[in-house]
Coordinates of C-alpha atoms and ligand atoms in Angstrom, one line a residue:
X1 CA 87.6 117.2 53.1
X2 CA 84.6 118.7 51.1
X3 CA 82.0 120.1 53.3
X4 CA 84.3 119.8 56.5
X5 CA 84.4 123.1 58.3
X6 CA 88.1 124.0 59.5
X7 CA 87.3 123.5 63.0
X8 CA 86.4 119.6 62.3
X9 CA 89.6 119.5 59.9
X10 CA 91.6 120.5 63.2
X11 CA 89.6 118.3 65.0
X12 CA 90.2 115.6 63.0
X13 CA 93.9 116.3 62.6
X14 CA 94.3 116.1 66.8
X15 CA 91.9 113.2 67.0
X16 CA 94.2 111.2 64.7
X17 CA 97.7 112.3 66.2
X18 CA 96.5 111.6 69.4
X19 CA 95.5 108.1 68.2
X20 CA 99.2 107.5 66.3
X21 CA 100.6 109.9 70.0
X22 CA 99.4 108.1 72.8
X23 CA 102.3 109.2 74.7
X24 CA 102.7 112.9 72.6
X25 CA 106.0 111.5 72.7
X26 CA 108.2 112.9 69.5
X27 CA 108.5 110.2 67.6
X28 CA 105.4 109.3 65.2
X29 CA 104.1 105.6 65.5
X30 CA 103.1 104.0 62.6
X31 CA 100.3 101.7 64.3
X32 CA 99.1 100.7 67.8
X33 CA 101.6 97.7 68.9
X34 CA 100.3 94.5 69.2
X35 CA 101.9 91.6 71.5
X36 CA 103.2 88.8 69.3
X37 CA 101.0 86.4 67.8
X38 CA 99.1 84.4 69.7
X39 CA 99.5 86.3 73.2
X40 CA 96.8 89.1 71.9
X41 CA 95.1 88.1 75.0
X42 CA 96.8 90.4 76.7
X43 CA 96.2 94.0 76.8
X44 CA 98.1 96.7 75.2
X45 CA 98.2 100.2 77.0
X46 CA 95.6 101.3 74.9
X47 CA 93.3 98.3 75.1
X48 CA 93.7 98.5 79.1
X49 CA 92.5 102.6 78.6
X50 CA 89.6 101.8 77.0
X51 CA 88.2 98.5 78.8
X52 CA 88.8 100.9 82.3
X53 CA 87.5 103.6 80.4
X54 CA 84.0 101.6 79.4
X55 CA 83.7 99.9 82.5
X56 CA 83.9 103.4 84.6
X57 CA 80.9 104.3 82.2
X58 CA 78.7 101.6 83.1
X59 CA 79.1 101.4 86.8
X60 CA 78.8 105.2 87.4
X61 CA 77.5 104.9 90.9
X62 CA 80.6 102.2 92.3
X63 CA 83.1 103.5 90.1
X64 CA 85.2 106.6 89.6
X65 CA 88.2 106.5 86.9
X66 CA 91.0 108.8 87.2
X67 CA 94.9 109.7 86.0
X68 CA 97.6 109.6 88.5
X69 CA 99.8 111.9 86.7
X70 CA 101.8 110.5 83.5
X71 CA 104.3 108.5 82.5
X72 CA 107.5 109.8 81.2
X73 CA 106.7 109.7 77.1
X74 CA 103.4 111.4 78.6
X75 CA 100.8 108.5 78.7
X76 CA 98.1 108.7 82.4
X77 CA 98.3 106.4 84.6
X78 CA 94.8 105.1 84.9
X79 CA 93.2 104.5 87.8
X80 CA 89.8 103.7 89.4
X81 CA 88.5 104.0 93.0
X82 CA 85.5 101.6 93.7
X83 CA 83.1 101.7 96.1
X84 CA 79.7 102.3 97.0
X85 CA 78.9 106.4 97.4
X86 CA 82.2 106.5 95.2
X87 CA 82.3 110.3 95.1
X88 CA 82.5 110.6 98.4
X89 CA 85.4 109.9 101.1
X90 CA 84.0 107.7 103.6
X91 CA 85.1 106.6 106.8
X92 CA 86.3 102.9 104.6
X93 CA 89.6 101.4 104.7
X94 CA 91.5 102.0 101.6
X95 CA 93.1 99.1 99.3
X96 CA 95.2 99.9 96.5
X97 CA 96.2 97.5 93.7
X98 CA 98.4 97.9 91.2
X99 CA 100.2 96.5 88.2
X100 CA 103.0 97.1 85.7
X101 CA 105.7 98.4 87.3
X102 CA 107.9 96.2 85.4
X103 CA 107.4 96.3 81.6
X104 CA 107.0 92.9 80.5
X105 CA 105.5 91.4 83.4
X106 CA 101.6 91.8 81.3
X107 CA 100.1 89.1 83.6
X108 CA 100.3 91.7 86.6
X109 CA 97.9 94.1 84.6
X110 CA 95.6 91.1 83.5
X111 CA 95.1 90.8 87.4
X112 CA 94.4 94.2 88.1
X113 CA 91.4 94.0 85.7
X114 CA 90.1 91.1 86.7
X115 CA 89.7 92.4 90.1
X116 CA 88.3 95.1 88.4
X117 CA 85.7 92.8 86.9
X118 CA 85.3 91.0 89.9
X119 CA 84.1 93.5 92.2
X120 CA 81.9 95.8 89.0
X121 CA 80.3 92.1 87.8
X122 CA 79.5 91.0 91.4
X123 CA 78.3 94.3 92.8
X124 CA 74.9 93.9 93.8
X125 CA 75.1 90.1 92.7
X126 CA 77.2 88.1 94.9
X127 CA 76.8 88.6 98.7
X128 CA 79.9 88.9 99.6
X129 CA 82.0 91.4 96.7
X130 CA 78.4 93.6 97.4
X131 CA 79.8 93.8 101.2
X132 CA 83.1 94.6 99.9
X133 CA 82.5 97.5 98.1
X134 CA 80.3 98.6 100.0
X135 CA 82.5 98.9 103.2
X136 CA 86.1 99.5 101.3
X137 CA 87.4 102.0 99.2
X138 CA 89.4 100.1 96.5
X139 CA 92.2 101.8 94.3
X140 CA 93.1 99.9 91.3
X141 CA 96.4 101.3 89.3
X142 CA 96.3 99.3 86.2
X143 CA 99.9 100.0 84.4
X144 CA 102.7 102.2 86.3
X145 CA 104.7 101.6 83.3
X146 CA 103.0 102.0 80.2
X147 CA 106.0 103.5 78.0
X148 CA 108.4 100.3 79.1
X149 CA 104.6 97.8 77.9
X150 CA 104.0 99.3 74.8
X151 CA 108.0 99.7 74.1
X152 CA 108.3 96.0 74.7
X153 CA 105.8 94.3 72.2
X154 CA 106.6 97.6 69.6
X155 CA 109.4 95.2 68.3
X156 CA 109.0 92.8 65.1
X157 CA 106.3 90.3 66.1
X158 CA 108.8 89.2 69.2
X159 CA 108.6 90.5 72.8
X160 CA 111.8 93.0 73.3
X161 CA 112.4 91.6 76.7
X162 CA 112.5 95.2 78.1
X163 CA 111.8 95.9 82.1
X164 CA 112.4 99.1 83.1
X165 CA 110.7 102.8 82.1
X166 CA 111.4 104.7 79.1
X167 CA 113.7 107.4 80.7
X168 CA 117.1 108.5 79.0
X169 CA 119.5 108.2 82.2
X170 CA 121.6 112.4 81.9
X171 CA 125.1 111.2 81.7
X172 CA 124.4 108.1 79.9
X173 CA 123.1 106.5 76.8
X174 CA 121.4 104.0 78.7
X175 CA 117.4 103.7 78.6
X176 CA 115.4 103.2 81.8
X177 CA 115.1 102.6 85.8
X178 CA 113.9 99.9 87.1
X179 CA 110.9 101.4 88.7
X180 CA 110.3 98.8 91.6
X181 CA 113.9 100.2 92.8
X182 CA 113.6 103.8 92.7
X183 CA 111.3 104.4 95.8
X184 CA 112.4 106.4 98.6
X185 CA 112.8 104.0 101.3
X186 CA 116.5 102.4 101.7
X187 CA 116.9 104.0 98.4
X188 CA 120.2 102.6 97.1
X189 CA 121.0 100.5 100.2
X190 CA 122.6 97.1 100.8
X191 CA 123.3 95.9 97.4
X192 CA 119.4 96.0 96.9
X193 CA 119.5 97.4 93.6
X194 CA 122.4 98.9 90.8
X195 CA 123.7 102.2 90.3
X196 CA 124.7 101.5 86.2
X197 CA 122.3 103.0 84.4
X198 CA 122.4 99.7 81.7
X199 CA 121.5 97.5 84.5
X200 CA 118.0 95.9 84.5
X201 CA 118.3 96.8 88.4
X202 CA 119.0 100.5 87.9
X203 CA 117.3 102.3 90.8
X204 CA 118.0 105.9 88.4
X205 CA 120.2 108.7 89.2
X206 CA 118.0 109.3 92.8
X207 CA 114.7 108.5 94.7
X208 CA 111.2 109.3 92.5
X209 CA 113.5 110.4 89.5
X210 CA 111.0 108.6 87.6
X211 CA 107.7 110.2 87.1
X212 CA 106.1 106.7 87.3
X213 CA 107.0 105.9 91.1
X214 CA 106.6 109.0 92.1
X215 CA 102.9 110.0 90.8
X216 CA 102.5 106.4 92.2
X217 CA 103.7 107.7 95.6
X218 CA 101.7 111.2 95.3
X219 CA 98.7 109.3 95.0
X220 CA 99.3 106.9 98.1
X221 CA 100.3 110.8 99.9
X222 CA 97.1 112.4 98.9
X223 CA 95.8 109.5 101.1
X224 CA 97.2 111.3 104.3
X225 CA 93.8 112.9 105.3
X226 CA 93.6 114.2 109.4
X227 CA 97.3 113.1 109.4
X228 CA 96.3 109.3 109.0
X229 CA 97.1 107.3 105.9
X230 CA 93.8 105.8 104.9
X231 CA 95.2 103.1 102.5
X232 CA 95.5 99.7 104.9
X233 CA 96.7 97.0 102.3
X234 CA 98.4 96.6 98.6
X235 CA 99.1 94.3 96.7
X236 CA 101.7 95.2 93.6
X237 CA 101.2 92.5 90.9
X238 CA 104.5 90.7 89.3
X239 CA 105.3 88.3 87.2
X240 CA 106.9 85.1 87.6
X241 CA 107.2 82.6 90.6
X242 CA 104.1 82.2 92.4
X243 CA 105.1 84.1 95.7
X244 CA 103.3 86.2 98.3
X245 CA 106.3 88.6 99.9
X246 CA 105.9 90.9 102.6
X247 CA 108.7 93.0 103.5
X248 CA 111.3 94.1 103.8
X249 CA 113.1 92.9 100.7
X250 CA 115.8 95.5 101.9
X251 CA 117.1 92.8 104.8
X252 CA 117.3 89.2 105.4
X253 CA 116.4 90.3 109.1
X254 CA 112.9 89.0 110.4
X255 CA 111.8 92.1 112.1
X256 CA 114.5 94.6 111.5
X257 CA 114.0 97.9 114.0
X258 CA 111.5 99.3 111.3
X259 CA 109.0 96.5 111.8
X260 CA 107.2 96.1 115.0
X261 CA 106.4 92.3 116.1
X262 CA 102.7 92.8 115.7
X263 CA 103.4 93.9 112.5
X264 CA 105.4 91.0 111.3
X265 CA 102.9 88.6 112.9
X266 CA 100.3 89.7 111.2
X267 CA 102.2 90.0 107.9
X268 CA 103.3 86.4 107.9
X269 CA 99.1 85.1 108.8
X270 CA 98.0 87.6 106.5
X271 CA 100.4 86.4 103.6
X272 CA 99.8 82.9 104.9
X273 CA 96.1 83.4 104.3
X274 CA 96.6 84.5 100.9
X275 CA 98.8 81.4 100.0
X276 CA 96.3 79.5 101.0
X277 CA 94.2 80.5 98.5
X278 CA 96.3 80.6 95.7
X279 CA 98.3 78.1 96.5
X280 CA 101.5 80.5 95.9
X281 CA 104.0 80.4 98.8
X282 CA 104.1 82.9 101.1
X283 CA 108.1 84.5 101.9
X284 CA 109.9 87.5 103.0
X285 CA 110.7 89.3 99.7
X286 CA 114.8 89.3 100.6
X287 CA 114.2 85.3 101.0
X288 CA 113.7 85.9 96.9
X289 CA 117.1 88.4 97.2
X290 CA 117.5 91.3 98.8
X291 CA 115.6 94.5 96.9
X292 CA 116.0 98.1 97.9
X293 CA 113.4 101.0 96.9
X294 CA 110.5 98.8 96.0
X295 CA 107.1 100.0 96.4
X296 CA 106.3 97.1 98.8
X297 CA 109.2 98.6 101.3
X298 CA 108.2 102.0 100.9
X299 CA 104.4 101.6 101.6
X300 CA 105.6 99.7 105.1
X301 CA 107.9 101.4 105.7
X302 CA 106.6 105.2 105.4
X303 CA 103.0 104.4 106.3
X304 CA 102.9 101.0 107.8
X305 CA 100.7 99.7 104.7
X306 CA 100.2 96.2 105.1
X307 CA 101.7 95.7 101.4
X308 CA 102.8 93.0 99.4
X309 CA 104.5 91.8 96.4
X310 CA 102.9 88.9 94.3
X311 CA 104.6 87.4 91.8
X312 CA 102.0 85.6 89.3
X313 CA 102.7 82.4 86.7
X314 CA 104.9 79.9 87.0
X315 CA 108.9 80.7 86.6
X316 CA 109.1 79.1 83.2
X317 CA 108.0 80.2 80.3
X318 CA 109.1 83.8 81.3
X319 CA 106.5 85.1 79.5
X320 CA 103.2 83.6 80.6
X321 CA 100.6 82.4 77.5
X322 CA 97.7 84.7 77.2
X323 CA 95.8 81.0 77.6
X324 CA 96.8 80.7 81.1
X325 CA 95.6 84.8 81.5
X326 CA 91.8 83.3 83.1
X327 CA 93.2 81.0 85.2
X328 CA 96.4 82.3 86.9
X329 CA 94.0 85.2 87.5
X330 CA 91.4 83.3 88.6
X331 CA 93.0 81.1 91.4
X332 CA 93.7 84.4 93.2
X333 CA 90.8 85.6 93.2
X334 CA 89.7 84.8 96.8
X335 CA 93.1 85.8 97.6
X336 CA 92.6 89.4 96.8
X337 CA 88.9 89.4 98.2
X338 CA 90.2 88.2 101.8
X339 CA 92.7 90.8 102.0
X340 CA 89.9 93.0 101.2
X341 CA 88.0 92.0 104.3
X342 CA 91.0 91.5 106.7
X343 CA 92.2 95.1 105.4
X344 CA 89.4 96.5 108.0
X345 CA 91.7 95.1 110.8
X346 CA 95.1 93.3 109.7
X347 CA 95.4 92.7 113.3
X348 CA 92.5 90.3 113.5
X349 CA 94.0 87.2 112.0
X350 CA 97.2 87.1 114.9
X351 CA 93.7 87.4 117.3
X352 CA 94.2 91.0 118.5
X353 CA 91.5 92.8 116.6
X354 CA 90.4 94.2 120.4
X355 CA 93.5 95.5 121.6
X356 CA 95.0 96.9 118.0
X357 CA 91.8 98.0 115.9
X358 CA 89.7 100.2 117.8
X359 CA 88.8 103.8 117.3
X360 CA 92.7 104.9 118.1
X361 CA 95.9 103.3 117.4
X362 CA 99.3 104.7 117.6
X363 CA 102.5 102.6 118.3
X364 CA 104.4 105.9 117.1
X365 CA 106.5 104.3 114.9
X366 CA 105.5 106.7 111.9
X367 CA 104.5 110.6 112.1
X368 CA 100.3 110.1 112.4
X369 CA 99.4 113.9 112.8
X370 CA 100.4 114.6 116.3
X371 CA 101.8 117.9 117.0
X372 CA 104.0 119.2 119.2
X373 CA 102.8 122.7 120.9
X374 CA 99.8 122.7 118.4
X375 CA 98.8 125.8 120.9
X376 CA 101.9 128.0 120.6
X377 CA 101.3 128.3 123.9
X378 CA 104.0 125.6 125.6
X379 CA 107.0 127.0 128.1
X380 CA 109.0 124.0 128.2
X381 CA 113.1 125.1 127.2
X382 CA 114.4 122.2 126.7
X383 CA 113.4 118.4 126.8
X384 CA 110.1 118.9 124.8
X385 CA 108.1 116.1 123.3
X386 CA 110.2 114.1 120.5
X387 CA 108.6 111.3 118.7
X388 CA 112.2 109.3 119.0
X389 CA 113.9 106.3 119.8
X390 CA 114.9 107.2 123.4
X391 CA 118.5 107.3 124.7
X392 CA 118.6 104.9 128.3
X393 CA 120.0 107.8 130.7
X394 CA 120.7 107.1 133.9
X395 CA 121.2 109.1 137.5
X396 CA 120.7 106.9 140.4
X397 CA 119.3 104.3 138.3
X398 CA 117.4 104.6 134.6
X399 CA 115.6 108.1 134.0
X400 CA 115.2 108.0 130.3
X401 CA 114.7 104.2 129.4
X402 CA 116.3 103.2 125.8
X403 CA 113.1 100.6 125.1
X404 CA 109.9 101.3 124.0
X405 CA 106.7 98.9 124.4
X406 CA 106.8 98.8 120.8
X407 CA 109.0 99.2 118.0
X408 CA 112.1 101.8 118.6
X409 CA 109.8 105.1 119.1
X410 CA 107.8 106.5 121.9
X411 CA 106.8 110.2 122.4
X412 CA 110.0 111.3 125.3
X413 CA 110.8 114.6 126.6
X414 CA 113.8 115.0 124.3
X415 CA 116.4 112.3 122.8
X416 CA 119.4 113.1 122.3
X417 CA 121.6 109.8 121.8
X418 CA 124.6 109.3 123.8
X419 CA 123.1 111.9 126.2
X420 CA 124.0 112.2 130.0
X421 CA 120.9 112.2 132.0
X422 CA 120.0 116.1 132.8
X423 CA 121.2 116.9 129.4
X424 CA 118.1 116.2 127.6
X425 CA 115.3 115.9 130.5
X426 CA 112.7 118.2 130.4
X427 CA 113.3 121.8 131.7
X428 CA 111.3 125.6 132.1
X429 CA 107.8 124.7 131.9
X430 CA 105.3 122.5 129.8
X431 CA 105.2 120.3 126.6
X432 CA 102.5 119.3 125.0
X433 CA 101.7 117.2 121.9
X434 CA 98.2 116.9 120.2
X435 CA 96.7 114.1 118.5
X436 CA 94.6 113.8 114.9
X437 CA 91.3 114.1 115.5
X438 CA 89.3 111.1 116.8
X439 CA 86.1 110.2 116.2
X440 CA 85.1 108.5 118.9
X441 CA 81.9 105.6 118.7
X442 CA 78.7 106.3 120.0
X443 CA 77.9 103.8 123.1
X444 CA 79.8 103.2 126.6
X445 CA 82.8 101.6 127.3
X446 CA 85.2 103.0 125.2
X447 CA 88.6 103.2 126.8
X448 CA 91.9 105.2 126.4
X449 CA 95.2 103.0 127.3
X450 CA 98.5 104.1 126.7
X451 CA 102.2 103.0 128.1
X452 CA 104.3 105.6 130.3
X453 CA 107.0 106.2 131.8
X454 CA 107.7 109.0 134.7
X455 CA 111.3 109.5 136.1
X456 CA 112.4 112.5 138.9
X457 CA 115.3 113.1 140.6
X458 CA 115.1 113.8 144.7
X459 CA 114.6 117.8 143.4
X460 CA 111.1 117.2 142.1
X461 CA 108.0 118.6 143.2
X462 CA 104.3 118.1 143.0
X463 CA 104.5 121.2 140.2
X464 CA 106.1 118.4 138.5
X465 CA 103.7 115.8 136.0
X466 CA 102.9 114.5 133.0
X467 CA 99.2 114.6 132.4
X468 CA 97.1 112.6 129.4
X469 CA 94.0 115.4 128.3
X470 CA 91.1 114.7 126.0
X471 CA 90.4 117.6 124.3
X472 CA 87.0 118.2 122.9
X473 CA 85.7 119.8 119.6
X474 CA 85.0 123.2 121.6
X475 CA 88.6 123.1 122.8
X476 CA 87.8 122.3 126.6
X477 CA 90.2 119.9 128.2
X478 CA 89.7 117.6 130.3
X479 CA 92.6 115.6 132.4
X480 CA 92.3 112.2 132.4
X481 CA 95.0 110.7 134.0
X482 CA 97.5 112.6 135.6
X483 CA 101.0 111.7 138.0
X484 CA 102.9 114.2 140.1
X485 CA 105.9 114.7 141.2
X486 CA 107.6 114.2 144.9
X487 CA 110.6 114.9 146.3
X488 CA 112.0 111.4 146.4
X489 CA 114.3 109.9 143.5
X490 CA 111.7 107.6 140.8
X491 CA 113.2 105.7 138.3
X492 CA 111.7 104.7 134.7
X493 CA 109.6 101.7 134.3
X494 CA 107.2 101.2 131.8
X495 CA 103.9 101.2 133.0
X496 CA 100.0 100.9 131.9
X497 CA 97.6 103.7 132.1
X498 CA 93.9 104.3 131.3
X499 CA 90.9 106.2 131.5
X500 CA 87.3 105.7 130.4
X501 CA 85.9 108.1 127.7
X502 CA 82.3 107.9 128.4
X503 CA 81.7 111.5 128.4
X504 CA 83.3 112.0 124.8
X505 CA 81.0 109.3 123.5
X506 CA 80.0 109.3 120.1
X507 CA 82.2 113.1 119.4
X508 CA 85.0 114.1 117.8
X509 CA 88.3 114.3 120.2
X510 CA 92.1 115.1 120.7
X511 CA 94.1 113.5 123.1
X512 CA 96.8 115.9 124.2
X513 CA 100.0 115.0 126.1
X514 CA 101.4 117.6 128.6
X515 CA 104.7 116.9 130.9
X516 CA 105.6 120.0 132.9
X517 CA 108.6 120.8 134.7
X518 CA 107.7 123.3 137.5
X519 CA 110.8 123.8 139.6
X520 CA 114.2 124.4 138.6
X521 CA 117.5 122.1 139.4
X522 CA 115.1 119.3 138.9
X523 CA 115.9 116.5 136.3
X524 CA 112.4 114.8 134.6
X525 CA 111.3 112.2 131.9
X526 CA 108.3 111.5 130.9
X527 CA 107.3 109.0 127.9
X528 CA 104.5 107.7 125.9
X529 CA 103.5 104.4 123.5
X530 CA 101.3 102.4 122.1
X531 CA 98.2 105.2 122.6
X532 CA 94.9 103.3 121.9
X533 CA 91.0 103.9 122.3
X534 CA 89.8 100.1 122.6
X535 CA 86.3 98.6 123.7
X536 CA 87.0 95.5 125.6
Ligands
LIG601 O1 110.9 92.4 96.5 C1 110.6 92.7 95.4 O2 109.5 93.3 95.2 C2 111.4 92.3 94.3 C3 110.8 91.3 93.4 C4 110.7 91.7 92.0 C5 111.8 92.7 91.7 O3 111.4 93.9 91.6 O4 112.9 92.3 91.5 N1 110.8 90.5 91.2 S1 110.5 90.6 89.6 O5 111.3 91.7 89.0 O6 110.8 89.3 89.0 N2 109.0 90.9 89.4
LIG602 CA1 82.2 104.1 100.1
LIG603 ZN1 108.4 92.6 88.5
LIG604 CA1 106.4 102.6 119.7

């Protein structure tokens, strides 16, 4: 220490406890685990934070590095975002990777830095990765489970066979939860998971109680920008079997009410696609067994993320040789970089990139930043806008239908299920709901479409309607299609509406929904789907 000032003694002192406390855990670790002998191919926690860490430093301009909180014993979760301008948030679809949620599944974070090499080693050098970056914004999330990783190879030259987090369970002695069971979408449901905290399977004590999922899950929220989810497609890599699942892994059902038919349609080509390529086979995760509060679920089913699960290397051994590391990597690489391209419209492979992947898309399935009386300034008392799965009411035939064009939610002037009709019809005034803004293309030809339905009884009136506005940046609005009442009984049909929007060309919009009721006595239903700005 002779000639060391006491600053760079302290310094000294944190540098080296930081390097034996990765995780500034309690416990002291003698040295950095290593995986057994002869699988040092793979990367420990540490090797994986400095390769990310090195690579961020030489491609400054396409890549950002970043934590996404920390795992229990209090390692980051390393991330990267890729992309050309990478400081900035463009106007890109979003792709997220990620690896590790399972311990000893090392293969899954051997994939997530090869894509990383992939798309830094071909940037400017191969055509077509150059094209990727440049038009995506690509989220890699090397190892959600760092503690359970380094935990698992900390043994005596042998793999500890350990799967789950590093978490003491309150209550019990047990270690760990499962993190690919603990996310907050049919949490707990259907025998998908186990509520004994020993069980590999344990989905923990309730949703996100792990820190793991749920920094995993803040980072896929903080994606929510203008009330749209920007992330398109995931993959989370697995180990063992050779699979390409899309969900749900909660149900054996096809297309359960969660799931609209385009949706599984262009699930199945897109995962179909995939197998092609790396000549896994392509299922429904519950055709594996039925799985509840994975990742997978959760990204479709809270923000209709095209996601899937892959499960890398063969079945047997369980643990994959670092020597197969290049090449069970490597047959998936075009894999990854078509779901990269396709991510720009998953529509497009089931042929409907027109219809489903133009400047608007809503089948209101999921909340997507509407609002309801975004003005304060609605009258309506009863029967305003709900983004619901409609009750079928009925008063000399159907005023409220119980379908929708798509999936089991439409905007309706009040559900209530089990409702007589007049019970939950609109009443005292106006509704309105507001859209995100839209940026809308420069160019003619643009054109709002949208399904409706209008229902009166003989008591109606022409102050009765449901109107479709665009509303522009200065606030003026403009109606764009509009239907009136009459004092004859209408039933519900579904039914196609339009309008061109020319004039909004190349600005930014709202599109604003307003049903009035402007007579007493009089029983109305209006409803909206499927609310889309195409270019045919
Ligand atoms: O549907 C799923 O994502 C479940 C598959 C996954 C799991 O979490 O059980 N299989 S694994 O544990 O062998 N990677
Ligand atoms: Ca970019
Ligand atoms: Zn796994
Ligand atoms: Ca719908």
């Amino acid at each position: 220490m002779v000639g060391m000032s006491i600053r760079s003694v302290l310094a000294a002192i944190a540098l080296a406890s930081l390097t034996l406390l990765p995780g500034g855990g309690a416990t002291a670790r003698a040295a950095e685990p290593e995986f057994p002998p002869g699988e040092t191919g793979f990367h420990t926690y540490t090797e994986m934070s400095a390769e990310v860490a090195t690579v961020a430093a030489a491609y400054p301009d396409i890549v950002r590095r970043f934590s996404i909180g920390k795992s229990y014993e209090g390692r980051d979760l390393w991330a990267v975002k890729i992309s050309d301008r990478v400081a900035t948030d463009e106007a890109e679809p979003e792709v997220v990777f990620d690896g590790l949620h399972h311990a000893d599944e090392g293969m899954g974070l051997e994939m997530t830095l090869a894509i990383l090499h992939w798309l830094t080693d071909g940037y400017g050098n191969d055509q077509r990765i150059t094209n990727i970056v440049n038009g995506r914004e690509i989220f890699i999330v090397f190892a959600l489970n760092p503690d359970g990783a380094t935990y698992d190879i900390a043994g005596t030259g042998d793999y500890r066979y350990w799967r789950k987090n590093r978490q003491p369970t309150p209550g019990s002695s047990a270690i760990g939860t499962d993190l690919n069971r603990n996310y907050d979408y049919r949490w707990g449901c259907c025998g998908g998971s186990s509520a004994s905290p020993s069980s590999n399977r344990f989905r923990g004590p309730s949703a996100f109680s792990a820190p793991e999922s749920s920094a995993f899950a803040d980072f896929v929220r903080s994606r929510v920008v203008g009330g749209r989810q920007q992330i398109r497609a995931s993959v989370s890599f697995h180990t063992t079997g050779r699979l390409v699942m899309y969900p749900y892994g909660y149900t054996l059902t096809d297309i359960p009410m969660d799931m609209t038919r385009d949706d599984h349609a262009a699930f199945v080509s897109l995962a179909d696609r995939m197998a092609a390529r790396n000549g896994y086979r392509a299922i429904q995760a519950s055709d594996l067994y039925i799985s509840a509060g994975t990742s997978r679920d959760w990204l479709y089913g809270r923000y209709r993320i095209f996601s899937f699960t892959i499960e890398l290397s063969p079945d047997s051994p369980a643990y994959p040789s670092d020597g197969s590391i290049a090449s069970e990597t490597g047959r998936n690489k075009t894999a990854v970089l078509d779901l990269l391209e396709q991510a720009a419209c998953p529509y497009g492979p089931i042929g409907k990139a027109t219809s489903r992947c133009g400047a608007f898309d809503d089948d209101l399935e999921v909340a997507r930043g509407w609002q309801v009386d975004a003005d304060g300034t609605d009258t309506a008392t009863g029967g305003r806008w709900s983004r619901s799965n409609p009750a079928a009411t009925s008063l000399n035939g159907p005023k409220q239908l119980g379908t929708t064009p798509s999936g089991i939610r439409a905007y309706v002037t009040g559900a209530s299920a089990g409702a007589s009709a007049g019970s939950n019809d609109l009443d005292g005034g106006t509704t309105t709901t507001r859209s995100p803004l839209i940026r809308l293309p420069a160019g003619t030809g643009q054109r709002l479409t949208f399904r409706y339905a209008f229902a009166h009884s003989a008591a109606s009136s022409n102050a009765d309607w449901l109107r479709v506005e665009v509303v522009a940046a200065d606030g003026t609005a403009t109606n764009v299609f509009e239907v009136r009442g009459a004092a004859v009984d209408r039933d519900a049909a579904w039914l196609s509406g339009s309008a061109l929007m020319d004039r909004w060309a190349g600005s930014t919009i709202r599109i604003r929904l307003s049903a009035r009721d402007g007579a007493n006595g009089n029983l109305l239903e209006a409803a909206v789907d499927d609310i889309r700005i195409t270019r045919h």
